[in-house]
Structure formats: structure tokens, C-alpha cells
Coordinates of C-alpha atoms in Angstrom, one line a residue:
M1 CA -8.9 -9.1 -0.2
A2 CA -7.8 -9.1 3.4
S3 CA -6.8 -5.8 5.0
V4 CA -4.7 -4.6 7.9
F5 CA -5.9 -2.5 10.8
A6 CA -3.9 -1.1 13.7
L7 CA -4.2 0.5 17.1
I8 CA -0.9 2.2 18.0
I9 CA -0.3 3.7 21.5
G10 CA 2.8 5.7 22.5
I11 CA 3.2 7.4 25.9
D12 CA 6.2 9.5 27.0
Q13 CA 4.5 12.0 29.3
Y14 CA 2.5 10.7 32.2
K15 CA -0.1 12.6 34.3
S16 CA 1.1 11.3 37.6
S17 CA 4.2 13.1 39.0
Q18 CA 5.3 9.8 40.6
I19 CA 5.9 8.2 37.2
W20 CA 9.1 8.9 35.4
D21 CA 8.5 10.2 31.9
L22 CA 10.0 8.4 28.9
S23 CA 11.6 10.0 25.8
S24 CA 11.0 8.0 22.7
C25 CA 7.7 6.1 22.9
V26 CA 5.9 8.6 20.8
D27 CA 8.6 8.5 18.2
D28 CA 8.4 4.8 18.1
A29 CA 4.6 5.0 17.6
F30 CA 5.2 7.3 14.6
K31 CA 7.9 4.9 13.2
M32 CA 5.5 2.0 13.4
R33 CA 2.8 4.0 11.7
H34 CA 5.3 5.0 9.0
W35 CA 6.3 1.3 8.4
L36 CA 2.7 0.2 8.2
M37 CA 1.7 3.0 5.7
N38 CA 4.8 3.0 3.6
D39 CA 6.0 -0.6 3.6
L40 CA 2.8 -2.5 4.1
L41 CA 0.6 0.1 2.3
V42 CA -1.9 0.3 5.1
P43 CA -4.4 3.1 4.5
R44 CA -4.2 6.0 7.0
D45 CA -7.8 5.6 8.1
H46 CA -7.0 1.9 9.0
I47 CA -4.6 3.1 11.7
C48 CA -5.7 4.7 15.0
V49 CA -2.9 6.4 17.0
L50 CA -3.2 7.5 20.6
L51 CA -0.3 9.5 22.1
D52 CA 0.4 10.9 25.6
N53 CA -2.6 12.6 27.1
K54 CA -4.9 11.1 24.4
A55 CA -4.0 7.6 25.6
T56 CA -5.9 7.5 28.8
K57 CA -7.3 4.2 29.9
A58 CA -10.8 5.1 28.9
A59 CA -9.6 6.4 25.5
I60 CA -7.7 3.2 24.8
E61 CA -10.7 1.0 25.7
D62 CA -13.0 3.2 23.6
A63 CA -10.6 3.1 20.6
F64 CA -10.3 -0.7 21.0
M65 CA -14.1 -1.0 20.7
S66 CA -14.8 1.6 18.0
H67 CA -11.7 1.1 15.8
L68 CA -11.5 -2.7 16.1
V69 CA -14.3 -4.7 17.7
N70 CA -17.2 -2.7 16.2
N71 CA -15.5 -1.6 13.0
P72 CA -17.7 -2.8 10.2
S73 CA -14.8 -2.5 7.7
I74 CA -12.9 -5.3 9.5
Q75 CA -13.8 -8.7 8.2
K76 CA -12.8 -12.0 9.8
G77 CA -9.3 -12.9 8.7
D78 CA -8.1 -9.3 8.4
A79 CA -4.8 -8.6 10.2
I80 CA -5.1 -6.6 13.4
I81 CA -2.0 -5.1 15.0
I82 CA -2.0 -3.5 18.5
Y83 CA 1.2 -1.8 19.4
F84 CA 2.0 -0.3 22.8
A85 CA 5.2 1.7 23.8
G86 CA 5.2 3.0 27.3
H87 CA 5.6 1.9 30.9
G88 CA 4.8 -1.6 32.1
S89 CA 4.2 -2.3 35.7
S90 CA 3.1 -5.1 38.1
A91 CA 1.4 -5.4 41.5
I92 CA 0.6 -8.2 44.0
A93 CA -2.3 -10.2 42.7
P94 CA -5.5 -10.3 44.7
D95 CA -7.1 -13.6 45.7
E96 CA -8.5 -15.6 42.7
W97 CA -6.8 -13.3 40.2
Q98 CA -7.1 -15.2 36.8
N99 CA -6.2 -18.4 38.5
S100 CA -4.8 -19.5 41.9
N101 CA -1.2 -19.6 40.4
S102 CA -1.1 -15.9 39.7
L103 CA 1.2 -14.1 42.2
R104 CA 1.5 -10.8 40.5
V105 CA -0.6 -8.7 38.1
E106 CA 1.1 -7.3 35.1
M107 CA -0.3 -4.2 33.4
L108 CA 0.2 -1.7 30.6
C109 CA 0.3 1.9 32.0
P110 CA -2.0 4.4 30.2
Y111 CA -1.4 8.2 30.5
D112 CA -3.6 8.5 33.7
H113 CA -2.1 5.4 35.4
G114 CA -2.2 5.6 39.2
T115 CA -4.3 8.8 39.3
R116 CA -7.6 9.2 41.2
S117 CA -11.0 9.4 39.7
R118 CA -14.5 9.4 41.0
G119 CA -14.6 5.6 40.8
G120 CA -11.3 5.2 42.7
R121 CA -7.7 4.9 41.6
I122 CA -7.1 4.2 37.9
T123 CA -5.2 1.1 37.3
G124 CA -3.3 0.0 34.2
L125 CA -4.7 -2.3 31.5
T126 CA -4.1 -5.6 33.4
D127 CA -3.1 -8.9 31.9
W128 CA -6.5 -10.3 32.7
S129 CA -8.2 -7.4 31.0
V130 CA -6.1 -7.5 27.9
H131 CA -6.6 -11.2 27.5
A132 CA -10.4 -10.7 27.9
M133 CA -10.4 -7.9 25.4
L134 CA -8.5 -9.9 22.8
M135 CA -10.7 -12.9 23.3
E136 CA -13.7 -10.7 22.5
L137 CA -11.9 -9.2 19.5
S138 CA -11.0 -12.7 18.1
E139 CA -14.6 -13.9 18.5
S140 CA -15.8 -10.9 16.4
K141 CA -12.9 -10.5 13.9
G142 CA -10.9 -13.7 13.9
D143 CA -7.6 -14.7 15.5
N144 CA -5.3 -12.9 13.1
V145 CA -4.4 -10.5 15.9
T146 CA -0.9 -9.5 16.9
L147 CA -0.1 -7.7 20.2
I148 CA 3.3 -6.0 20.2
L149 CA 4.5 -4.7 23.6
D150 CA 7.6 -2.5 23.9
C151 CA 7.6 -2.3 27.7
C152 CA 8.6 -4.6 30.5
F153 CA 7.3 -5.8 33.9
S154 CA 10.5 -6.1 35.8
P155 CA 12.4 -3.4 37.7
S156 CA 15.7 -1.8 36.5
L157 CA 18.9 -2.9 38.2
S158 CA 20.0 0.5 39.2
A159 CA 18.8 4.1 39.6
L160 CA 21.0 5.1 36.6
S161 CA 19.2 2.7 34.3
R162 CA 15.9 3.6 35.7
T163 CA 15.4 6.5 33.4
H164 CA 15.9 4.3 30.3
T165 CA 13.7 1.4 31.4
R166 CA 10.1 1.2 30.3
W167 CA 8.8 0.1 33.7
T168 CA 7.4 2.0 36.6
P169 CA 7.1 0.7 40.2
P170 CA 3.5 0.2 41.5
G171 CA 4.2 1.4 45.0
N172 CA 1.4 0.3 47.4
K173 CA -1.3 2.4 45.9
F174 CA -3.4 -0.3 44.2
T175 CA -5.9 -2.2 46.4
S176 CA -7.7 -5.4 45.4
D177 CA -10.8 -3.3 44.9
D178 CA -9.0 -1.0 42.5
L179 CA -7.7 -3.9 40.5
Y180 CA -11.1 -5.7 40.3
A181 CA -12.9 -2.4 39.6
G182 CA -10.5 -1.7 36.7
L183 CA -11.1 -5.0 34.9
W184 CA -12.4 -4.9 31.4
R185 CA -16.1 -5.5 31.3
G186 CA -16.9 -9.2 31.0
A187 CA -13.4 -10.3 32.2
L188 CA -14.8 -12.1 35.1
S189 CA -16.8 -14.4 32.8
R190 CA -13.6 -15.1 30.8
K191 CA -11.7 -16.7 33.6
V192 CA -9.8 -19.2 31.5
S193 CA -6.8 -21.4 32.3
F194 CA -3.5 -19.8 31.3
E195 CA -0.1 -21.5 30.9
G196 CA 2.4 -18.9 32.0
R197 CA 2.4 -15.7 33.9
G198 CA 0.8 -12.3 33.0
F199 CA 1.4 -11.4 29.3
Y200 CA 3.8 -14.4 28.9
Q201 CA 1.4 -17.1 27.8
K202 CA 1.9 -20.2 25.7
T203 CA -1.6 -21.6 25.1
V204 CA -3.7 -18.5 24.1
N205 CA -5.6 -19.0 20.9
S206 CA -7.1 -15.5 20.5
H207 CA -3.9 -13.7 19.5
I208 CA -0.1 -13.7 19.2
T209 CA 2.0 -11.6 21.6
I210 CA 5.4 -10.3 20.7
L211 CA 7.2 -8.9 23.7
A212 CA 10.3 -6.7 24.0
C213 CA 11.9 -9.1 26.5
S214 CA 11.5 -12.2 28.6
Q215 CA 10.5 -12.5 32.2
G216 CA 13.0 -10.8 34.5
E217 CA 14.5 -8.8 31.6
R218 CA 14.1 -5.1 30.8
A219 CA 12.9 -3.1 27.8
V220 CA 15.2 -0.1 27.5
E221 CA 15.3 3.0 25.3
D222 CA 17.6 5.8 24.3
K223 CA 17.2 8.9 22.2
E224 CA 17.0 6.8 19.1
G225 CA 14.0 4.8 20.4
G226 CA 13.2 1.6 22.2
R227 CA 15.8 -1.0 21.6
F228 CA 13.1 -3.6 20.7
T229 CA 11.2 -1.4 18.3
L230 CA 14.5 -0.4 16.6
A231 CA 15.5 -4.0 16.2
F232 CA 12.0 -5.0 15.0
L233 CA 12.0 -2.3 12.3
A234 CA 15.6 -3.0 11.3
A235 CA 14.5 -6.7 10.8
T236 CA 11.8 -5.5 8.3
G237 CA 14.6 -4.3 6.1
T238 CA 16.7 -7.5 6.2
R239 CA 14.3 -10.4 6.8
L240 CA 11.8 -11.7 4.2
F241 CA 8.7 -11.0 6.4
H242 CA 6.3 -12.7 4.0
Q243 CA 8.2 -15.9 4.7
T244 CA 8.8 -15.3 8.4
S245 CA 6.7 -17.2 10.9
Y246 CA 6.0 -16.4 14.5
D247 CA 8.0 -19.5 15.3
Q248 CA 11.1 -17.5 14.5
L249 CA 10.0 -14.8 16.9
V250 CA 7.8 -16.3 19.6
N251 CA 7.5 -20.0 18.9
K252 CA 4.3 -19.8 16.9
N253 CA 4.2 -21.7 13.6
R254 CA 2.3 -19.1 11.6
I255 CA 3.3 -16.4 9.0
L256 CA 3.7 -13.0 10.5
F257 CA 0.3 -11.1 10.7
G258 CA -1.2 -14.1 9.0
G259 CA 0.5 -13.0 5.8
T260 CA -2.3 -10.5 5.2
P261 CA -0.1 -7.3 4.6
F262 CA 2.2 -9.1 2.2
T263 CA 0.3 -8.9 -1.1
P264 CA 1.7 -9.1 -4.6
D265 CA 3.0 -5.9 -6.1
T266 CA 1.7 -5.6 -9.7
C267 CA 4.8 -3.5 -10.7
Y268 CA 6.6 -6.8 -10.9
V269 CA 6.2 -9.3 -13.8
P270 CA 7.2 -13.0 -14.0
A271 CA 10.6 -13.9 -15.5
V272 CA 12.2 -17.3 -16.2
C273 CA 15.5 -18.4 -17.6
V274 CA 15.4 -19.8 -21.1
G275 CA 18.8 -21.1 -22.0
S276 CA 21.3 -18.2 -21.5
D277 CA 18.5 -15.6 -21.8
V278 CA 15.8 -14.4 -19.4
R279 CA 12.2 -14.3 -20.7
I280 CA 10.1 -11.5 -19.2
L281 CA 6.4 -11.4 -19.3
A282 CA 6.3 -7.8 -20.5
G283 CA 6.5 -6.8 -24.2
A284 CA 5.6 -4.2 -26.7
I285 CA 2.1 -3.9 -25.3
H286 CA 3.6 -2.7 -22.0
G287 CA 5.8 -0.2 -23.7
V288 CA 9.0 -2.3 -23.7
V289 CA 11.6 -1.5 -26.4
E290 CA 15.0 -2.9 -27.1
G291 CA 17.4 -1.5 -24.5
T292 CA 14.7 -1.3 -21.8
E293 CA 16.2 -2.2 -18.4
F294 CA 14.6 -4.4 -15.8
S295 CA 15.8 -5.2 -12.3
M296 CA 15.4 -8.8 -11.2
H297 CA 14.2 -9.6 -7.6
E298 CA 13.7 -12.7 -5.5
H299 CA 9.9 -12.1 -5.1
N300 CA 7.0 -9.7 -5.8
I301 CA 5.6 -9.1 -2.3
H302 CA 4.8 -5.7 -0.7
G303 CA 6.4 -4.9 2.7
S304 CA 9.2 -7.5 2.5
P305 CA 12.8 -6.6 1.7
N306 CA 13.4 -7.1 -2.0
P307 CA 16.9 -6.0 -3.1
I308 CA 17.9 -6.0 -6.8
L309 CA 19.7 -9.3 -7.7
V310 CA 20.8 -8.3 -11.3
T311 CA 19.9 -5.8 -13.9
L312 CA 18.6 -7.1 -17.3
Q313 CA 18.5 -5.4 -20.6
V314 CA 16.0 -6.3 -23.3
I315 CA 17.5 -7.6 -26.5
A316 CA 14.3 -8.8 -28.4
V317 CA 10.7 -7.5 -28.0
H318 CA 7.6 -9.5 -28.8
P319 CA 4.0 -8.3 -28.4
T320 CA 3.5 -9.6 -24.8
W321 CA 6.9 -10.7 -23.7
S322 CA 10.6 -10.0 -24.3
L323 CA 14.0 -11.6 -24.1
S324 CA 16.8 -10.1 -22.0
K325 CA 20.4 -10.6 -21.0
L326 CA 22.5 -9.2 -18.2
K327 CA 22.9 -5.5 -18.7
L328 CA 25.1 -4.5 -21.7
Q329 CA 25.8 -1.1 -23.2
S330 CA 23.2 -0.5 -25.9
P331 CA 21.0 2.3 -27.2
L332 CA 18.4 3.6 -24.7
P333 CA 14.8 4.4 -25.3
V334 CA 13.6 7.8 -26.3
P335 CA 13.7 10.0 -23.1
F336 CA 10.9 11.9 -21.5
K337 CA 12.2 15.5 -21.5
V338 CA 11.9 17.9 -18.5
H339 CA 12.7 21.6 -18.5
L340 CA 13.3 23.3 -15.2
R341 CA 12.1 26.9 -14.7
K342 CA 14.0 28.8 -12.0
T343 CA 13.0 31.9 -10.0
Y344 CA 15.0 33.9 -7.5
L345 CA 12.6 32.8 -4.7
S346 CA 13.1 29.1 -5.4
L347 CA 16.7 29.0 -6.5
V348 CA 17.8 26.6 -3.8
R349 CA 15.0 24.2 -4.4
W350 CA 15.5 24.5 -8.1
W351 CA 19.2 23.5 -7.7
K352 CA 18.3 20.5 -5.5
L353 CA 15.7 19.3 -8.1
R354 CA 18.2 19.9 -10.9
R355 CA 20.7 17.5 -9.3
K356 CA 18.0 14.8 -9.3
L357 CA 17.2 15.2 -13.0
P358 CA 20.1 14.1 -15.3
A359 CA 21.3 15.8 -18.4
R360 CA 21.8 13.9 -21.7
T361 CA 24.8 12.0 -20.4
Q362 CA 23.1 10.7 -17.3
P363 CA 19.8 9.0 -17.9
V364 CA 17.5 7.9 -15.1
F365 CA 14.5 5.6 -15.2
T366 CA 11.1 5.7 -13.4
L367 CA 9.6 2.7 -11.7
G368 CA 7.7 2.0 -15.0
G369 CA 10.9 2.0 -17.0
C370 CA 10.4 5.4 -18.7
R371 CA 13.6 7.3 -19.3
I372 CA 13.7 10.9 -18.0
M373 CA 16.1 13.6 -19.2
R374 CA 16.6 17.3 -18.3
V375 CA 16.8 19.7 -21.3
A376 CA 17.7 23.4 -21.5
K377 CA 14.7 24.9 -23.3
A378 CA 11.0 24.6 -22.8
K379 CA 10.3 24.0 -26.5
Q380 CA 12.5 20.8 -26.3
A381 CA 10.5 19.4 -23.3
H382 CA 7.4 17.4 -22.7
I383 CA 6.8 19.3 -19.4
S384 CA 8.2 22.4 -17.6
V385 CA 8.7 22.2 -13.8
Q386 CA 8.8 25.1 -11.4
N387 CA 9.3 25.0 -7.7
R388 CA 6.8 27.2 -5.7
A389 CA 6.4 27.9 -2.0
N390 CA 4.6 24.7 -1.0
C391 CA 4.1 22.8 -4.3
L392 CA 5.6 21.7 -7.6
S393 CA 4.0 23.5 -10.6
I394 CA 4.1 21.6 -13.9
Q395 CA 3.3 23.0 -17.3
R396 CA 2.6 20.4 -20.0
H397 CA 3.7 20.8 -23.6
D398 CA 1.5 18.0 -24.9
A399 CA -1.1 18.7 -27.5
L400 CA -3.2 15.7 -26.6
I401 CA -3.7 16.8 -23.0
G402 CA -3.7 20.6 -23.0
D403 CA -1.9 23.4 -21.1
N404 CA -3.3 23.3 -17.6
C405 CA -1.6 20.9 -15.1
P406 CA -2.1 20.0 -11.5
Q407 CA 0.6 19.3 -8.9
T408 CA 2.1 15.9 -9.5
A409 CA 5.2 13.8 -9.5
I410 CA 7.5 13.8 -12.5
D411 CA 7.7 10.1 -12.8
A412 CA 3.9 9.9 -12.8
V413 CA 3.7 12.4 -15.7
A414 CA 6.4 10.5 -17.6
N415 CA 4.6 7.1 -17.3
F416 CA 1.3 8.7 -18.2
H417 CA 2.8 10.2 -21.3
L418 CA 4.4 6.8 -22.2
H419 CA 1.1 4.9 -22.0
L420 CA -1.0 7.6 -23.6
H421 CA 1.1 7.8 -26.7
R422 CA 2.0 4.1 -27.0
R423 CA 0.7 2.4 -30.1
N424 CA 1.7 -0.3 -32.5
S425 CA 3.1 1.5 -35.6
E426 CA 1.9 -1.4 -37.8
V427 CA -1.7 -1.0 -36.6
P428 CA -2.6 -4.6 -37.4
L429 CA -6.2 -4.2 -36.0
H430 CA -7.0 -0.8 -37.5
R431 CA -10.8 -0.6 -38.1
R432 CA -11.1 -4.3 -37.3
V433 CA -11.8 -3.7 -33.6
T434 CA -14.0 -0.7 -32.7
M435 CA -14.9 0.8 -29.3
G436 CA -18.2 2.5 -28.4
L437 CA -19.5 4.4 -25.5
H438 CA -23.2 4.2 -24.6
R439 CA -25.4 5.9 -21.9
L440 CA -27.4 3.3 -20.0
D441 CA -31.0 3.3 -18.8
P442 CA -30.6 3.5 -15.0
E443 CA -33.6 1.1 -14.5
S444 CA -32.9 -1.7 -16.9
W445 CA -29.1 -1.1 -17.5
S446 CA -29.7 -1.5 -21.2
S447 CA -28.2 0.8 -23.8
A448 CA -30.2 4.0 -24.2
T449 CA -28.1 5.6 -26.9
E450 CA -26.1 4.6 -30.0
N451 CA -22.3 5.0 -29.9
L452 CA -21.5 8.4 -28.5
L453 CA -18.0 8.4 -29.8
E454 CA -17.5 10.2 -33.1
D455 CA -14.1 10.0 -34.6
G456 CA -12.9 8.8 -31.2
K457 CA -14.2 11.8 -29.3
V458 CA -17.2 12.7 -27.2
T459 CA -18.3 15.7 -25.1
L460 CA -20.7 14.8 -22.2
T461 CA -22.7 17.2 -20.0
H462 CA -22.1 16.4 -16.4
D463 CA -24.8 14.4 -14.6
D464 CA -24.1 12.4 -11.5
N465 CA -27.0 10.1 -12.3
S466 CA -25.8 9.1 -15.7
I467 CA -24.1 5.8 -16.1
Y468 CA -22.3 4.4 -19.2
A469 CA -21.0 1.2 -20.7
V470 CA -18.3 0.5 -23.3
S471 CA -18.9 -1.8 -26.2
L472 CA -16.1 -3.7 -28.0
K473 CA -16.7 -5.2 -31.4
N474 CA -14.1 -7.6 -32.9
S475 CA -14.6 -7.8 -36.7
S476 CA -11.2 -9.5 -37.2
D477 CA -10.6 -13.3 -37.7
I478 CA -8.5 -13.4 -34.5
D479 CA -9.5 -14.1 -30.9
L480 CA -8.4 -11.3 -28.6
W481 CA -7.6 -10.4 -25.0
P482 CA -8.9 -6.8 -24.2
Y483 CA -7.6 -4.5 -21.4
L484 CA -9.4 -1.2 -20.9
F485 CA -8.1 1.7 -18.8
W486 CA -9.3 5.2 -17.9
M487 CA -6.5 7.8 -18.2
D488 CA -7.3 10.9 -16.2
A489 CA -5.7 13.9 -17.9
T490 CA -6.3 16.1 -14.9
G491 CA -4.5 14.0 -12.3
Y492 CA -2.4 11.6 -14.4
A493 CA -4.2 8.6 -12.8
I494 CA -4.4 5.4 -14.8
R495 CA -7.2 3.1 -13.6
S496 CA -8.2 -0.3 -15.0
L497 CA -11.8 -0.6 -16.1
Y498 CA -11.5 -4.1 -17.3
L499 CA -8.8 -6.7 -16.9
P500 CA -9.6 -10.2 -18.1
D501 CA -9.3 -13.3 -15.9
P502 CA -6.0 -15.0 -16.7
A503 CA -7.5 -18.3 -15.9
A504 CA -10.2 -17.9 -18.6
A505 CA -10.4 -20.9 -20.9
A506 CA -10.6 -18.6 -24.0
P507 CA -10.0 -15.0 -24.9
P508 CA -13.0 -12.8 -23.8
L509 CA -13.3 -11.1 -27.2
P510 CA -13.4 -13.9 -29.8
R511 CA -13.4 -13.3 -33.6
G512 CA -16.7 -11.8 -34.8
A513 CA -18.0 -11.2 -31.3
E514 CA -18.9 -8.2 -29.1
L515 CA -18.1 -7.6 -25.4
T516 CA -19.9 -5.0 -23.2
I517 CA -18.0 -3.5 -20.2
G518 CA -20.4 -2.0 -17.8
T519 CA -23.0 -4.7 -17.3
G520 CA -23.0 -4.2 -13.5
N521 CA -21.4 -7.5 -12.8
V522 CA -18.2 -7.9 -10.7
G523 CA -15.3 -6.9 -12.9
S524 CA -17.6 -5.1 -15.3
E525 CA -19.0 -2.1 -13.4
A526 CA -20.8 0.7 -15.1
L527 CA -18.9 3.9 -15.8
V528 CA -19.7 7.3 -14.1
F529 CA -17.9 10.4 -15.2
T530 CA -17.7 12.9 -12.3
L531 CA -16.8 16.5 -12.1
N532 CA -15.5 18.3 -9.0
D533 CA -17.5 21.4 -7.9
S534 CA -14.6 23.7 -8.8
E535 CA -14.1 22.3 -12.3
P536 CA -15.8 23.7 -15.3
Y537 CA -14.7 20.7 -17.4
S538 CA -12.5 17.6 -17.2
S539 CA -11.0 15.3 -19.9
G540 CA -9.6 11.8 -20.0
F541 CA -9.0 8.9 -22.3
L542 CA -10.4 5.4 -22.7
K543 CA -7.4 3.4 -23.7
L544 CA -8.0 -0.1 -25.0
F545 CA -5.1 -2.5 -25.3
L546 CA -5.5 -5.7 -27.3
S547 CA -3.4 -8.8 -27.6
T548 CA -3.6 -12.3 -29.1
A549 CA -2.0 -13.8 -25.9
Y550 CA -2.8 -13.0 -22.3
A551 CA -0.5 -10.4 -20.8
P552 CA -0.6 -9.1 -17.1
M553 CA -1.5 -5.5 -17.6
S554 CA -1.9 -4.3 -14.0
L555 CA 1.5 -2.7 -14.1
V556 CA 0.1 0.0 -16.4
E557 CA -2.0 1.4 -13.5
Q558 CA -0.7 4.5 -11.9
G559 CA -0.3 4.5 -8.1
S560 CA -1.7 1.7 -5.8
P561 CA -3.5 -1.1 -7.7
M562 CA -7.3 -1.3 -7.3
S563 CA -7.0 -5.0 -6.5
S564 CA -4.3 -7.4 -5.5
Q565 CA -4.3 -10.8 -7.3
P566 CA -2.2 -13.8 -6.4
P567 CA 1.1 -14.1 -8.3
L568 CA 0.6 -15.6 -11.7
D569 CA 1.5 -19.2 -12.0
V570 CA 3.5 -18.9 -15.3
S571 CA 5.9 -21.6 -16.5
W572 CA 7.8 -21.7 -19.8
T573 CA 9.2 -24.7 -21.6
G574 CA 11.6 -25.2 -24.4
K575 CA 14.8 -23.3 -25.4
S576 CA 15.4 -19.8 -26.6
E577 CA 15.7 -20.9 -30.2
V578 CA 12.2 -22.4 -30.2
S579 CA 9.8 -20.0 -31.9
P580 CA 6.6 -19.2 -30.0
P581 CA 3.2 -18.8 -31.7
E582 CA 2.8 -15.6 -33.7
E583 CA 1.5 -12.8 -31.6
L584 CA 0.3 -9.3 -32.2
W585 CA -1.0 -6.3 -30.2
D586 CA -2.7 -3.0 -30.9
T587 CA -4.6 -0.2 -29.2
V588 CA -7.8 1.8 -29.6
M589 CA -8.4 5.2 -27.9
G590 CA -11.3 7.5 -27.2
C591 CA -11.2 11.0 -25.7
V592 CA -14.0 11.9 -23.2
T593 CA -14.6 15.5 -22.1
V594 CA -17.1 16.3 -19.4
I595 CA -18.5 19.9 -19.2
R596 CA -20.8 21.5 -16.7
G597 CA -24.2 22.2 -18.0
G598 CA -25.6 25.7 -18.2

């Protein structure tokens, strides 16, 4: 799966007293990082941020090489975003600068711009240098590179607007020797033909540039931020970025950032109209019951605005799908009950949390569709919540899990509870499908033990070198689709261990057959049960879901999905009165406790 990496630079305070300081470039840098991390789900360690005195010319060049060019985690085709907010400037071009048509040198001003060093006066990152740097980057990592500049290279019209313009005059301090000495290494060997001036180019193939303004215009800021950055981030909340091309921004016919950040969100499932109803590809196996509410959206893409179109309410539930209509008043699913403990020290925080958790007359739903309700007494609740100085303390009242609980979010606890206890009351596959856990020989990866699960439980002694596999045996006369998850009772995480390929020609667990999960192949990795140094023991559950028809089960996972698959190509034919093939579903569960050896 392609990833996103970013180098973000924001400079308000400059080392030279001759350069007017700015006021909101650092804030803009933080806003861009927040957008990348929260909307596009870019991991924190994929983003390098340089601010003020950390954004010297040498530091920027070093970060460019270490974080981007020489970063082994970046593969060709990954999206690379370089953002700069600070002063721009320009100077008279020396002879033979880039090409004979260049009259002025445009540059990005680092923190130490215009100051003296042992090697002479430090220049900015010139247009020639930046083009050479990005050509080198594209040769190493591909051309899915976007340069975003919130600065300008033209002077302000008046002294009044000078303090709000992201431009600083060059003065007469840069000599030709300074400019040539400040070039990026190898720039002289990359003296290519450009169509345009400075950073305004039309025929560059190494990257796409998005500038705050055109030639002769100004990039301005106020206390809220740079006008360009504000407009760009505002557009992320209104424009469908996964369908937006650079052509709509800078005359480049290519989806923004190569489309890399805009991956499918597995919390969404396909839905199609069937007559007057809407058929949703989520059913009893996902925890859907009559009255469950779904919001309908235009698409299922991360990082692109996706408002709710309508609210649907389920009227009929089948094993792997359900029928719904526009929301009507009907009975709601059984709520997940929360009791709030109050203390004198946390009374204010307790009251704020109380307002977010409804009483019986005001139900609220988590992202996974689980209903949450506040109750008055701990004995009525599934969990008790207490605000502490810097954390949220949660006590569980769930016999399956135990009494000790880490800090976590309430909706995560509710969804974990929903999937842990979910079962088909008719148990159609009871004793007809069995699950085993086996320790593997680390050399041959063959089973070294019989089934370790006894009555659905096993206690293992912690060993970092032990690896395990799960065996499934189908003794029924039905072909089945299996989905295996690990449910961590310590941190409420739900992680998929095996999800079948939806494009498979036949169910992976046919009648009378066995399936081993943990063969070492892709999609069937061996299991390792770890224990943190501070933990004397840890518990979790192997939860197996089974169905006679394929169902997308990624939405069961808690938190960010482990992998991102393309949207399912699902089409339905017929009318609502046409009966589909008979389907069924069931579950099998095993409890695994890991203890520290003596």
C-alpha cells in the first residue's frame, strides 16, 4: 500500500535583524501537520517538522536527504509533500543562472537567510537548487511529489502591508559568488531548460508546485494564518479531494498527491437501492439488529469531505446483509450502559463528561453502531468511568474480561463489548466447526503440539521465541467463509488475523476440510503472544466468525485497519421481494491467557 511522507517548514522568527518577523507561519505548519495526521491518517513518524531556528538552510537540506531521499521506508509511488511557510525573496540573477532568460533568482528564506558564515553569506534555497533537489528526489522515489509554498517573490505595495506579506527584500547583500556557492550540490549538472520563471514553471516532470499566488501577486497573512493555507485547508472540508485533480488547482491533470492518501475507510460498507429499500452489506454477523441506524455517504474515502446524505434504519436482518429504509421511529438495540463516578477534585470534568453521555431518553451511537447510555448505579452498568488528573479511569463489570482496566475511550470499550459477546442464538454450527491452537516448531513451522485449547481455554507461559498457528476444522456439510480476530482484553484492540480474499472462487473452508492459519504465507502469518515487561499476565480472545456467504469484516477491527483494500465491487440485481439464497452465520471463541514463567 502506498504511503504519505511530508517535510513541513514554518518560520516566523528570523535570525537576521534586517528581516521582518512573521506571525502565523509556525501555526500554519502545525495546521498542515494536523490535517495530514487526522484527515489523511499519516503516521507521526512520516512527518518531519522544522520550525524557526530549527529550520536553518543546512537543517532543511539535511532533513530533505535523511527524511526523504535516503529514507528506506519511502517506496516509488509514495506521496511526498513538502510545505513551506515563511518569507520568499528574489535577487538579480548572475550570468548563466539556470538559462540565459533568467533575470532574477527566486528563493525560499530559511531561518539564517542573509547571515554570514565561514563560507560566506548564507543565501536562501534558490529556485535552481530546489528544482535540482526535487529532480534528485523524483529519480529516487518517483514523481508523486507536491511542493506547497505559502510565500511570495514580489514586494508589498506599501509599508503598511509589508508586515503582513510573506516576502523580504534582498537588499544588495548577495553577490554572484554567494548565489553560486549556495547552490544545492549537483545543481550545476542539472542545468535543464525551464519554461517559466523561478518557481513558476510549466514543464517540470519531477514534481507539482502549488503556490500561494501568481507572479506579481502577494502572499499575505493575519493572526488567523496565511490566507493561502487557510483557503487550502478550508477546501479540504468542502471539496472531494480524492476526485480533485491538479488541473483544478495548477493546470496539471493528475489526482491530488497522486491519490495516495485517499484510501478506502473500512468503517463503510456498500449499500444499493433495491426497490424502495436500501440493501446494506452488513448483517447479523456484524452485530446488526432491527432498528440499527446507518448513515449513508457519497463515498468511503479517508481524507475527503463525506457528509451524511440520509439516515437509514434497519427493518430486516439477514446473516451477512440487511434491508433498511429512511429512518423511522422504532425500538432501539440494547444499550451499552455507563456509570459515572464523581469526586470533588474532578467535579467539573465529571459534569462535562456527563453532558456527553445521554440518559435513557437520549441514546447516542458509536461509530460502530453500538448504543451507549448513562445509568445511575454501578451494578446496572457494563463499565464505570472516573475522571482523574490526567487520564480517564475505567472499571469493567464484565465477568468475561475481569476487573482491571486501562485508560481507553468509551466507544472503544462499547464496540469491544459488542463483538466479544456477539453470537448467533441458534448456534447452527455448534460442534460442527472446531478451532485449535498449536505451538509450531520454529525450524520446520510444523505443528509441535496437539490442540492446546481445552474447553475453549488455554494458559501459556510467556516465551518470545514461541510461535503458534490456529487450525479450523469444518465437519459440517456447508462450505464456509472464516474470519479470525484477536481481541486484546487489556487494551480493547481488535485485530484481524485472517480475512479471506473476496475474489476467491470458493469459500476457503469447504465442507469436511481443514484450514491452518499461521503457515507463514502472506495473509496467514504465525501468531506470537507477547507480554510487556511490567505485566505479570495478559488475556485475550480468539474470535472466529463464520458465514455461508462472503461478508466484508474489516469494520470489526478496532482503530486504524491493518491494511487498506480497494472498495469492493458489489452489485445486486432483482427486486426486494426476490428471496436470496439461504444464509447462516455463527461464531467460535477461545480464551488465551499468557503468564510470566517463574
